[in-house]
Amino acid sequence: MTGPRRTRHKTLVAYYSREKVSLFRRLRDIVLVVIAAFVVLSFFWVLAYRYLPVPITWPMARDALAGRHVEKHWVPLAEIATVMPRAVIGAEDANFCSHSGFDGDAIEAALVGNSRGGKLRGGSTISQQTAKNAFLWPERSWLRKGFEAWFTVLIELVWGKPRIMEVYLNIAELGPGIYGVDAAADHYFGTTAEKLTRAQAARLAAILPQPIKRDAAHPGKQTRRYARRIEKRVRVVKDEGIDFCLTPYSPPR
């Protein structure tokens, strides 16, 4: 290849190279814009929920679309009996007040337990569960876990522990179409979240892992045993001040 032909070849190569670079830059710019938009929108979404009750979650929408009545009563943390957050701390996340959203020890214990076979265990903290319940869909996937980690970081930074616990206790699924501890207290015990006893709070915490299959008012043998263990942990959480991050926001008892 000589003369004008070689020149045309070089020109074409240079042209296509510039086109590839240009296309890459456009794609890069689009990706950066999408990421920036997601970061900004998610921050303001989290900021809004710092002050406003969470209006709906994915499971609530699922139940409503299925024609099931959704029962939920939003109540401030100060109007929830202190035994309730103590029960979920004892049952779900003993290091809630100490970690920054992720509990390395719990995750490691879950990985070790799962590697030995048997029933799969999760290592999610209350903060992670709140992030998932408030902003994401329930099905497990690596994509959802990635978003969950991001929203966990945000709520730890923007909300703080008392608000995280307040949201968690108000949107947790506690039965078919039943969301939040106040609706659950009324449904199972004919009372309010503010008047829950230690035994009642322990039963509600005991059904959290399987709220559709378990019944707090008429628990099975296994759930009843688990609730008794949680009831003992409530005393430990109180006596050892494990719920120290919530104490200023709790009503006198």
PDB file of C-alpha atoms in Angstrom:
ATOM      1  CA  MET A   1       0.000   0.000   0.000  1.00  0.00           C
ATOM      2  CA  THR A   2       1.649   3.231  -1.196  1.00  0.00           C
ATOM      3  CA  GLY A   3       0.925   6.862  -1.827  1.00  0.00           C
ATOM      4  CA  PRO A   4      -2.662   8.161  -1.638  1.00  0.00           C
ATOM      5  CA  ARG A   5      -4.064   4.724  -0.678  1.00  0.00           C
ATOM      6  CA  ARG A   6      -1.879   4.541   2.442  1.00  0.00           C
ATOM      7  CA  THR A   7      -2.868   8.099   3.340  1.00  0.00           C
ATOM      8  CA  ARG A   8      -6.581   7.241   3.032  1.00  0.00           C
ATOM      9  CA  HIS A   9      -6.067   4.152   5.197  1.00  0.00           C
ATOM     10  CA  LYS A  10      -4.377   6.167   7.927  1.00  0.00           C
ATOM     11  CA  THR A  11      -7.134   8.750   7.746  1.00  0.00           C
ATOM     12  CA  LEU A  12      -9.833   6.080   8.185  1.00  0.00           C
ATOM     13  CA  VAL A  13      -7.994   4.486  11.120  1.00  0.00           C
ATOM     14  CA  ALA A  14      -7.629   7.855  12.794  1.00  0.00           C
ATOM     15  CA  TYR A  15     -11.314   8.626  12.150  1.00  0.00           C
ATOM     16  CA  TYR A  16     -12.567   5.365  13.659  1.00  0.00           C
ATOM     17  CA  SER A  17     -10.209   5.746  16.614  1.00  0.00           C
ATOM     18  CA  ARG A  18     -11.616   9.198  17.322  1.00  0.00           C
ATOM     19  CA  GLU A  19     -15.158   7.803  17.025  1.00  0.00           C
ATOM     20  CA  LYS A  20     -14.390   5.034  19.545  1.00  0.00           C
ATOM     21  CA  VAL A  21     -12.902   7.532  21.982  1.00  0.00           C
ATOM     22  CA  SER A  22     -15.854   9.847  21.511  1.00  0.00           C
ATOM     23  CA  LEU A  23     -18.339   7.010  22.082  1.00  0.00           C
ATOM     24  CA  PHE A  24     -16.494   5.899  25.214  1.00  0.00           C
ATOM     25  CA  ARG A  25     -16.537   9.440  26.566  1.00  0.00           C
ATOM     26  CA  ARG A  26     -20.277   9.798  25.898  1.00  0.00           C
ATOM     27  CA  LEU A  27     -20.989   6.508  27.662  1.00  0.00           C
ATOM     28  CA  ARG A  28     -18.724   7.520  30.527  1.00  0.00           C
ATOM     29  CA  ASP A  29     -20.500  10.861  30.849  1.00  0.00           C
ATOM     30  CA  ILE A  30     -23.911   9.178  30.845  1.00  0.00           C
ATOM     31  CA  VAL A  31     -22.830   6.731  33.558  1.00  0.00           C
ATOM     32  CA  LEU A  32     -21.412   9.560  35.676  1.00  0.00           C
ATOM     33  CA  VAL A  33     -24.609  11.589  35.302  1.00  0.00           C
ATOM     34  CA  VAL A  34     -26.746   8.583  36.308  1.00  0.00           C
ATOM     35  CA  ILE A  35     -24.556   7.889  39.341  1.00  0.00           C
ATOM     36  CA  ALA A  36     -24.567  11.553  40.389  1.00  0.00           C
ATOM     37  CA  ALA A  37     -28.359  11.735  39.996  1.00  0.00           C
ATOM     38  CA  PHE A  38     -28.811   8.575  42.068  1.00  0.00           C
ATOM     39  CA  VAL A  39     -26.537   9.888  44.835  1.00  0.00           C
ATOM     40  CA  VAL A  40     -28.354  13.228  45.006  1.00  0.00           C
ATOM     41  CA  LEU A  41     -31.871  11.774  44.796  1.00  0.00           C
ATOM     42  CA  SER A  42     -31.158   9.027  47.335  1.00  0.00           C
ATOM     43  CA  PHE A  43     -29.700  11.576  49.757  1.00  0.00           C
ATOM     44  CA  PHE A  44     -32.806  13.773  49.588  1.00  0.00           C
ATOM     45  CA  TRP A  45     -35.043  10.688  49.834  1.00  0.00           C
ATOM     46  CA  VAL A  46     -33.272   9.685  53.040  1.00  0.00           C
ATOM     47  CA  LEU A  47     -33.373  13.276  54.290  1.00  0.00           C
ATOM     48  CA  ALA A  48     -37.149  13.419  53.739  1.00  0.00           C
ATOM     49  CA  TYR A  49     -37.666  10.240  55.771  1.00  0.00           C
ATOM     50  CA  ARG A  50     -35.588  11.773  58.554  1.00  0.00           C
ATOM     51  CA  TYR A  51     -38.618  13.932  59.344  1.00  0.00           C
ATOM     52  CA  LEU A  52     -41.612  12.303  57.628  1.00  0.00           C
ATOM     53  CA  PRO A  53     -43.243   8.934  58.327  1.00  0.00           C
ATOM     54  CA  VAL A  54     -42.444   6.327  55.679  1.00  0.00           C
ATOM     55  CA  PRO A  55     -45.715   6.254  53.699  1.00  0.00           C
ATOM     56  CA  ILE A  56     -45.344   2.857  52.040  1.00  0.00           C
ATOM     57  CA  THR A  57     -42.844   0.043  51.620  1.00  0.00           C
ATOM     58  CA  TRP A  58     -42.449  -2.631  48.974  1.00  0.00           C
ATOM     59  CA  PRO A  59     -44.175  -5.355  51.084  1.00  0.00           C
ATOM     60  CA  MET A  60     -47.043  -2.957  51.883  1.00  0.00           C
ATOM     61  CA  ALA A  61     -47.511  -2.261  48.174  1.00  0.00           C
ATOM     62  CA  ARG A  62     -47.388  -5.999  47.463  1.00  0.00           C
ATOM     63  CA  ASP A  63     -50.132  -6.680  50.020  1.00  0.00           C
ATOM     64  CA  ALA A  64     -52.280  -3.797  48.772  1.00  0.00           C
ATOM     65  CA  LEU A  65     -52.006  -4.991  45.166  1.00  0.00           C
ATOM     66  CA  ALA A  66     -52.959  -8.498  46.313  1.00  0.00           C
ATOM     67  CA  GLY A  67     -56.146  -7.064  47.820  1.00  0.00           C
ATOM     68  CA  ARG A  68     -55.036  -7.580  51.417  1.00  0.00           C
ATOM     69  CA  HIS A  69     -55.917  -4.929  53.977  1.00  0.00           C
ATOM     70  CA  VAL A  70     -52.793  -3.150  55.216  1.00  0.00           C
ATOM     71  CA  GLU A  71     -52.837  -2.168  58.885  1.00  0.00           C
ATOM     72  CA  LYS A  72     -50.240   0.348  60.088  1.00  0.00           C
ATOM     73  CA  HIS A  73     -50.163   3.013  62.817  1.00  0.00           C
ATOM     74  CA  TRP A  74     -47.150   5.310  62.913  1.00  0.00           C
ATOM     75  CA  VAL A  75     -46.068   6.226  66.449  1.00  0.00           C
ATOM     76  CA  PRO A  76     -43.009   8.145  67.689  1.00  0.00           C
ATOM     77  CA  LEU A  77     -40.298   6.207  69.478  1.00  0.00           C
ATOM     78  CA  ALA A  78     -41.161   8.057  72.689  1.00  0.00           C
ATOM     79  CA  GLU A  79     -44.629   6.445  72.555  1.00  0.00           C
ATOM     80  CA  ILE A  80     -43.294   2.901  72.232  1.00  0.00           C
ATOM     81  CA  ALA A  81     -42.623   0.975  75.436  1.00  0.00           C
ATOM     82  CA  THR A  82     -38.883   0.751  76.094  1.00  0.00           C
ATOM     83  CA  VAL A  83     -39.182  -3.024  76.288  1.00  0.00           C
ATOM     84  CA  MET A  84     -39.879  -3.140  72.548  1.00  0.00           C
ATOM     85  CA  PRO A  85     -36.604  -1.685  71.232  1.00  0.00           C
ATOM     86  CA  ARG A  86     -34.811  -3.658  73.939  1.00  0.00           C
ATOM     87  CA  ALA A  87     -36.475  -6.826  72.685  1.00  0.00           C
ATOM     88  CA  VAL A  88     -35.403  -6.301  69.071  1.00  0.00           C
ATOM     89  CA  ILE A  89     -31.884  -5.331  70.136  1.00  0.00           C
ATOM     90  CA  GLY A  90     -31.689  -8.507  72.182  1.00  0.00           C
ATOM     91  CA  ALA A  91     -33.125 -10.633  69.399  1.00  0.00           C
ATOM     92  CA  GLU A  92     -31.755  -9.054  66.233  1.00  0.00           C
ATOM     93  CA  ASP A  93     -28.764  -6.809  66.880  1.00  0.00           C
ATOM     94  CA  ALA A  94     -27.000  -6.732  70.263  1.00  0.00           C
ATOM     95  CA  ASN A  95     -24.409  -4.257  68.945  1.00  0.00           C
ATOM     96  CA  PHE A  96     -26.961  -1.837  67.493  1.00  0.00           C
ATOM     97  CA  CYS A  97     -25.769   1.121  69.564  1.00  0.00           C
ATOM     98  CA  SER A  98     -22.090   0.356  69.007  1.00  0.00           C
ATOM     99  CA  HIS A  99     -21.707  -0.312  65.283  1.00  0.00           C
ATOM    100  CA  SER A 100     -21.950   2.114  62.374  1.00  0.00           C
ATOM    101  CA  GLY A 101     -24.512   0.129  60.424  1.00  0.00           C
ATOM    102  CA  PHE A 102     -22.572  -3.095  59.861  1.00  0.00           C
ATOM    103  CA  ASP A 103     -21.607  -5.698  62.442  1.00  0.00           C
ATOM    104  CA  GLY A 104     -18.463  -7.511  61.298  1.00  0.00           C
ATOM    105  CA  ASP A 105     -18.684 -10.104  64.058  1.00  0.00           C
ATOM    106  CA  ALA A 106     -22.284 -10.996  63.163  1.00  0.00           C
ATOM    107  CA  ILE A 107     -21.453 -11.232  59.463  1.00  0.00           C
ATOM    108  CA  GLU A 108     -18.467 -13.473  60.184  1.00  0.00           C
ATOM    109  CA  ALA A 109     -20.562 -15.694  62.479  1.00  0.00           C
ATOM    110  CA  ALA A 110     -23.236 -15.998  59.791  1.00  0.00           C
ATOM    111  CA  LEU A 111     -20.669 -16.934  57.141  1.00  0.00           C
ATOM    112  CA  VAL A 112     -19.130 -19.574  59.400  1.00  0.00           C
ATOM    113  CA  GLY A 113     -22.540 -20.987  60.297  1.00  0.00           C
ATOM    114  CA  ASN A 114     -23.689 -21.084  56.677  1.00  0.00           C
ATOM    115  CA  SER A 115     -20.472 -22.809  55.572  1.00  0.00           C
ATOM    116  CA  ARG A 116     -21.299 -25.671  57.919  1.00  0.00           C
ATOM    117  CA  GLY A 117     -24.624 -26.291  56.209  1.00  0.00           C
ATOM    118  CA  GLY A 118     -28.078 -26.352  57.699  1.00  0.00           C
ATOM    119  CA  LYS A 119     -30.409 -23.373  57.897  1.00  0.00           C
ATOM    120  CA  LEU A 120     -28.989 -20.206  56.359  1.00  0.00           C
ATOM    121  CA  ARG A 121     -28.325 -17.366  58.778  1.00  0.00           C
ATOM    122  CA  GLY A 122     -28.222 -13.675  58.025  1.00  0.00           C
ATOM    123  CA  GLY A 123     -25.792 -11.141  59.438  1.00  0.00           C
ATOM    124  CA  SER A 124     -27.904  -8.050  58.794  1.00  0.00           C
ATOM    125  CA  THR A 125     -28.102  -5.374  61.470  1.00  0.00           C
ATOM    126  CA  ILE A 126     -31.242  -3.439  62.380  1.00  0.00           C
ATOM    127  CA  SER A 127     -29.811  -0.557  60.334  1.00  0.00           C
ATOM    128  CA  GLN A 128     -29.445  -2.775  57.269  1.00  0.00           C
ATOM    129  CA  GLN A 129     -32.937  -4.209  57.718  1.00  0.00           C
ATOM    130  CA  THR A 130     -34.357  -0.701  58.043  1.00  0.00           C
ATOM    131  CA  ALA A 131     -32.589   0.437  54.881  1.00  0.00           C
ATOM    132  CA  LYS A 132     -33.961  -2.574  53.010  1.00  0.00           C
ATOM    133  CA  ASN A 133     -37.497  -2.231  54.367  1.00  0.00           C
ATOM    134  CA  ALA A 134     -37.772   1.524  53.814  1.00  0.00           C
ATOM    135  CA  PHE A 135     -36.190   1.874  50.374  1.00  0.00           C
ATOM    136  CA  LEU A 136     -35.768  -1.487  48.625  1.00  0.00           C
ATOM    137  CA  TRP A 137     -37.413  -4.702  47.520  1.00  0.00           C
ATOM    138  CA  PRO A 138     -37.243  -7.824  49.747  1.00  0.00           C
ATOM    139  CA  GLU A 139     -35.860 -10.451  47.327  1.00  0.00           C
ATOM    140  CA  ARG A 140     -32.220 -11.348  47.872  1.00  0.00           C
ATOM    141  CA  SER A 141     -29.672 -10.413  45.222  1.00  0.00           C
ATOM    142  CA  TRP A 142     -26.215  -8.896  45.075  1.00  0.00           C
ATOM    143  CA  LEU A 143     -27.690  -5.786  43.441  1.00  0.00           C
ATOM    144  CA  ARG A 144     -30.107  -5.263  46.315  1.00  0.00           C
ATOM    145  CA  LYS A 145     -27.340  -5.892  48.863  1.00  0.00           C
ATOM    146  CA  GLY A 146     -25.260  -3.207  47.172  1.00  0.00           C
ATOM    147  CA  PHE A 147     -28.082  -0.674  47.365  1.00  0.00           C
ATOM    148  CA  GLU A 148     -28.788  -1.806  50.927  1.00  0.00           C
ATOM    149  CA  ALA A 149     -25.206  -1.032  51.941  1.00  0.00           C
ATOM    150  CA  TRP A 150     -25.437   2.440  50.385  1.00  0.00           C
ATOM    151  CA  PHE A 151     -28.724   3.298  52.106  1.00  0.00           C
ATOM    152  CA  THR A 152     -27.400   1.878  55.391  1.00  0.00           C
ATOM    153  CA  VAL A 153     -24.483   4.307  55.274  1.00  0.00           C
ATOM    154  CA  LEU A 154     -26.858   7.180  54.482  1.00  0.00           C
ATOM    155  CA  ILE A 155     -29.355   6.521  57.285  1.00  0.00           C
ATOM    156  CA  GLU A 156     -26.543   6.103  59.814  1.00  0.00           C
ATOM    157  CA  LEU A 157     -25.178   9.504  58.768  1.00  0.00           C
ATOM    158  CA  VAL A 158     -28.468  11.382  58.300  1.00  0.00           C
ATOM    159  CA  TRP A 159     -30.914   9.757  60.738  1.00  0.00           C
ATOM    160  CA  GLY A 160     -28.951   8.534  63.727  1.00  0.00           C
ATOM    161  CA  LYS A 161     -29.819   5.563  65.935  1.00  0.00           C
ATOM    162  CA  PRO A 162     -33.093   6.769  67.526  1.00  0.00           C
ATOM    163  CA  ARG A 163     -34.672   7.534  64.147  1.00  0.00           C
ATOM    164  CA  ILE A 164     -33.429   4.250  62.682  1.00  0.00           C
ATOM    165  CA  MET A 165     -35.080   2.353  65.537  1.00  0.00           C
ATOM    166  CA  GLU A 166     -38.261   4.419  65.208  1.00  0.00           C
ATOM    167  CA  VAL A 167     -38.573   3.682  61.490  1.00  0.00           C
ATOM    168  CA  TYR A 168     -37.684   0.023  61.974  1.00  0.00           C
ATOM    169  CA  LEU A 169     -40.392  -0.494  64.603  1.00  0.00           C
ATOM    170  CA  ASN A 170     -42.988   1.313  62.485  1.00  0.00           C
ATOM    171  CA  ILE A 171     -42.504  -0.503  59.173  1.00  0.00           C
ATOM    172  CA  ALA A 172     -41.440  -4.013  60.190  1.00  0.00           C
ATOM    173  CA  GLU A 173     -43.756  -6.723  58.857  1.00  0.00           C
ATOM    174  CA  LEU A 174     -45.392  -8.479  61.827  1.00  0.00           C
ATOM    175  CA  GLY A 175     -48.120 -10.536  60.216  1.00  0.00           C
ATOM    176  CA  PRO A 176     -50.245 -10.741  57.067  1.00  0.00           C
ATOM    177  CA  GLY A 177     -50.905  -7.097  56.218  1.00  0.00           C
ATOM    178  CA  ILE A 178     -49.696  -5.935  59.645  1.00  0.00           C
ATOM    179  CA  TYR A 179     -46.871  -3.387  59.782  1.00  0.00           C
ATOM    180  CA  GLY A 180     -45.319  -1.735  62.781  1.00  0.00           C
ATOM    181  CA  VAL A 181     -45.440  -2.555  66.465  1.00  0.00           C
ATOM    182  CA  ASP A 182     -48.496  -0.423  67.234  1.00  0.00           C
ATOM    183  CA  ALA A 183     -50.659  -2.209  64.665  1.00  0.00           C
ATOM    184  CA  ALA A 184     -49.224  -5.533  65.850  1.00  0.00           C
ATOM    185  CA  ALA A 185     -49.891  -4.700  69.515  1.00  0.00           C
ATOM    186  CA  ASP A 186     -53.515  -3.962  68.668  1.00  0.00           C
ATOM    187  CA  HIS A 187     -53.911  -7.017  66.433  1.00  0.00           C
ATOM    188  CA  TYR A 188     -52.355  -9.612  68.720  1.00  0.00           C
ATOM    189  CA  PHE A 189     -52.935  -8.224  72.219  1.00  0.00           C
ATOM    190  CA  GLY A 190     -55.628  -5.537  71.963  1.00  0.00           C
ATOM    191  CA  THR A 191     -53.272  -2.875  73.317  1.00  0.00           C
ATOM    192  CA  THR A 192     -50.978  -0.110  72.088  1.00  0.00           C
ATOM    193  CA  ALA A 193     -47.234   0.016  71.517  1.00  0.00           C
ATOM    194  CA  GLU A 194     -46.887   2.259  74.559  1.00  0.00           C
ATOM    195  CA  LYS A 195     -48.474  -0.341  76.862  1.00  0.00           C
ATOM    196  CA  LEU A 196     -46.667  -3.459  75.667  1.00  0.00           C
ATOM    197  CA  THR A 197     -45.366  -5.691  78.435  1.00  0.00           C
ATOM    198  CA  ARG A 198     -41.960  -7.337  78.349  1.00  0.00           C
ATOM    199  CA  ALA A 199     -43.524 -10.696  77.458  1.00  0.00           C
ATOM    200  CA  GLN A 200     -45.603  -9.189  74.643  1.00  0.00           C
ATOM    201  CA  ALA A 201     -42.621  -7.300  73.221  1.00  0.00           C
ATOM    202  CA  ALA A 202     -40.566 -10.499  73.318  1.00  0.00           C
ATOM    203  CA  ARG A 203     -43.258 -12.360  71.383  1.00  0.00           C
ATOM    204  CA  LEU A 204     -43.374  -9.664  68.718  1.00  0.00           C
ATOM    205  CA  ALA A 205     -39.593  -9.790  68.379  1.00  0.00           C
ATOM    206  CA  ALA A 206     -39.788 -13.599  68.165  1.00  0.00           C
ATOM    207  CA  ILE A 207     -42.040 -13.530  65.091  1.00  0.00           C
ATOM    208  CA  LEU A 208     -39.921 -10.999  63.161  1.00  0.00           C
ATOM    209  CA  PRO A 209     -37.881 -13.631  61.266  1.00  0.00           C
ATOM    210  CA  GLN A 210     -41.071 -15.313  59.958  1.00  0.00           C
ATOM    211  CA  PRO A 211     -43.998 -12.920  60.481  1.00  0.00           C
ATOM    212  CA  ILE A 212     -46.361 -14.739  58.125  1.00  0.00           C
ATOM    213  CA  LYS A 213     -45.857 -18.203  59.615  1.00  0.00           C
ATOM    214  CA  ARG A 214     -45.625 -17.222  63.287  1.00  0.00           C
ATOM    215  CA  ASP A 215     -48.353 -15.854  65.559  1.00  0.00           C
ATOM    216  CA  ALA A 216     -47.523 -13.670  68.561  1.00  0.00           C
ATOM    217  CA  ALA A 217     -50.875 -14.240  70.250  1.00  0.00           C
ATOM    218  CA  HIS A 218     -50.840 -18.024  69.823  1.00  0.00           C
ATOM    219  CA  PRO A 219     -47.173 -18.952  69.369  1.00  0.00           C
ATOM    220  CA  GLY A 220     -46.028 -22.463  68.631  1.00  0.00           C
ATOM    221  CA  LYS A 221     -43.715 -24.304  70.954  1.00  0.00           C
ATOM    222  CA  GLN A 222     -40.530 -23.157  69.223  1.00  0.00           C
ATOM    223  CA  THR A 223     -41.647 -19.520  69.012  1.00  0.00           C
ATOM    224  CA  ARG A 224     -42.710 -19.572  72.665  1.00  0.00           C
ATOM    225  CA  ARG A 225     -39.275 -20.840  73.740  1.00  0.00           C
ATOM    226  CA  TYR A 226     -37.552 -18.229  71.602  1.00  0.00           C
ATOM    227  CA  ALA A 227     -39.749 -15.486  73.097  1.00  0.00           C
ATOM    228  CA  ARG A 228     -38.780 -16.554  76.617  1.00  0.00           C
ATOM    229  CA  ARG A 229     -35.096 -16.278  75.678  1.00  0.00           C
ATOM    230  CA  ILE A 230     -35.689 -12.813  74.251  1.00  0.00           C
ATOM    231  CA  GLU A 231     -37.532 -11.801  77.421  1.00  0.00           C
ATOM    232  CA  LYS A 232     -34.416 -12.641  79.426  1.00  0.00           C
ATOM    233  CA  ARG A 233     -32.289 -10.647  76.992  1.00  0.00           C
ATOM    234  CA  VAL A 234     -34.537  -7.603  77.522  1.00  0.00           C
ATOM    235  CA  ARG A 235     -33.418  -7.543  81.147  1.00  0.00           C
ATOM    236  CA  VAL A 236     -29.774  -7.839  80.100  1.00  0.00           C
ATOM    237  CA  VAL A 237     -30.122  -4.981  77.579  1.00  0.00           C
ATOM    238  CA  LYS A 238     -31.632  -2.801  80.309  1.00  0.00           C
ATOM    239  CA  ASP A 239     -29.248  -3.762  83.117  1.00  0.00           C
ATOM    240  CA  GLU A 240     -26.099  -3.407  81.008  1.00  0.00           C
ATOM    241  CA  GLY A 241     -27.237  -0.245  79.225  1.00  0.00           C
ATOM    242  CA  ILE A 242     -26.848  -1.842  75.811  1.00  0.00           C
ATOM    243  CA  ASP A 243     -29.574   0.486  74.470  1.00  0.00           C
ATOM    244  CA  PHE A 244     -27.656   3.593  75.579  1.00  0.00           C
ATOM    245  CA  CYS A 245     -28.090   5.296  72.203  1.00  0.00           C
ATOM    246  CA  LEU A 246     -31.881   5.312  72.680  1.00  0.00           C
ATOM    247  CA  THR A 247     -32.152   6.201  76.364  1.00  0.00           C
ATOM    248  CA  PRO A 248     -32.718   9.968  76.005  1.00  0.00           C
ATOM    249  CA  TYR A 249     -35.604   9.275  73.596  1.00  0.00           C
ATOM    250  CA  SER A 250     -37.380   6.706  75.765  1.00  0.00           C
ATOM    251  CA  PRO A 251     -40.432   7.511  77.891  1.00  0.00           C
ATOM    252  CA  PRO A 252     -40.022   7.172  81.675  1.00  0.00           C
ATOM    253  CA  ARG A 253     -40.863   3.768  83.055  1.00  0.00           C
TER     254      ARG A 253
END
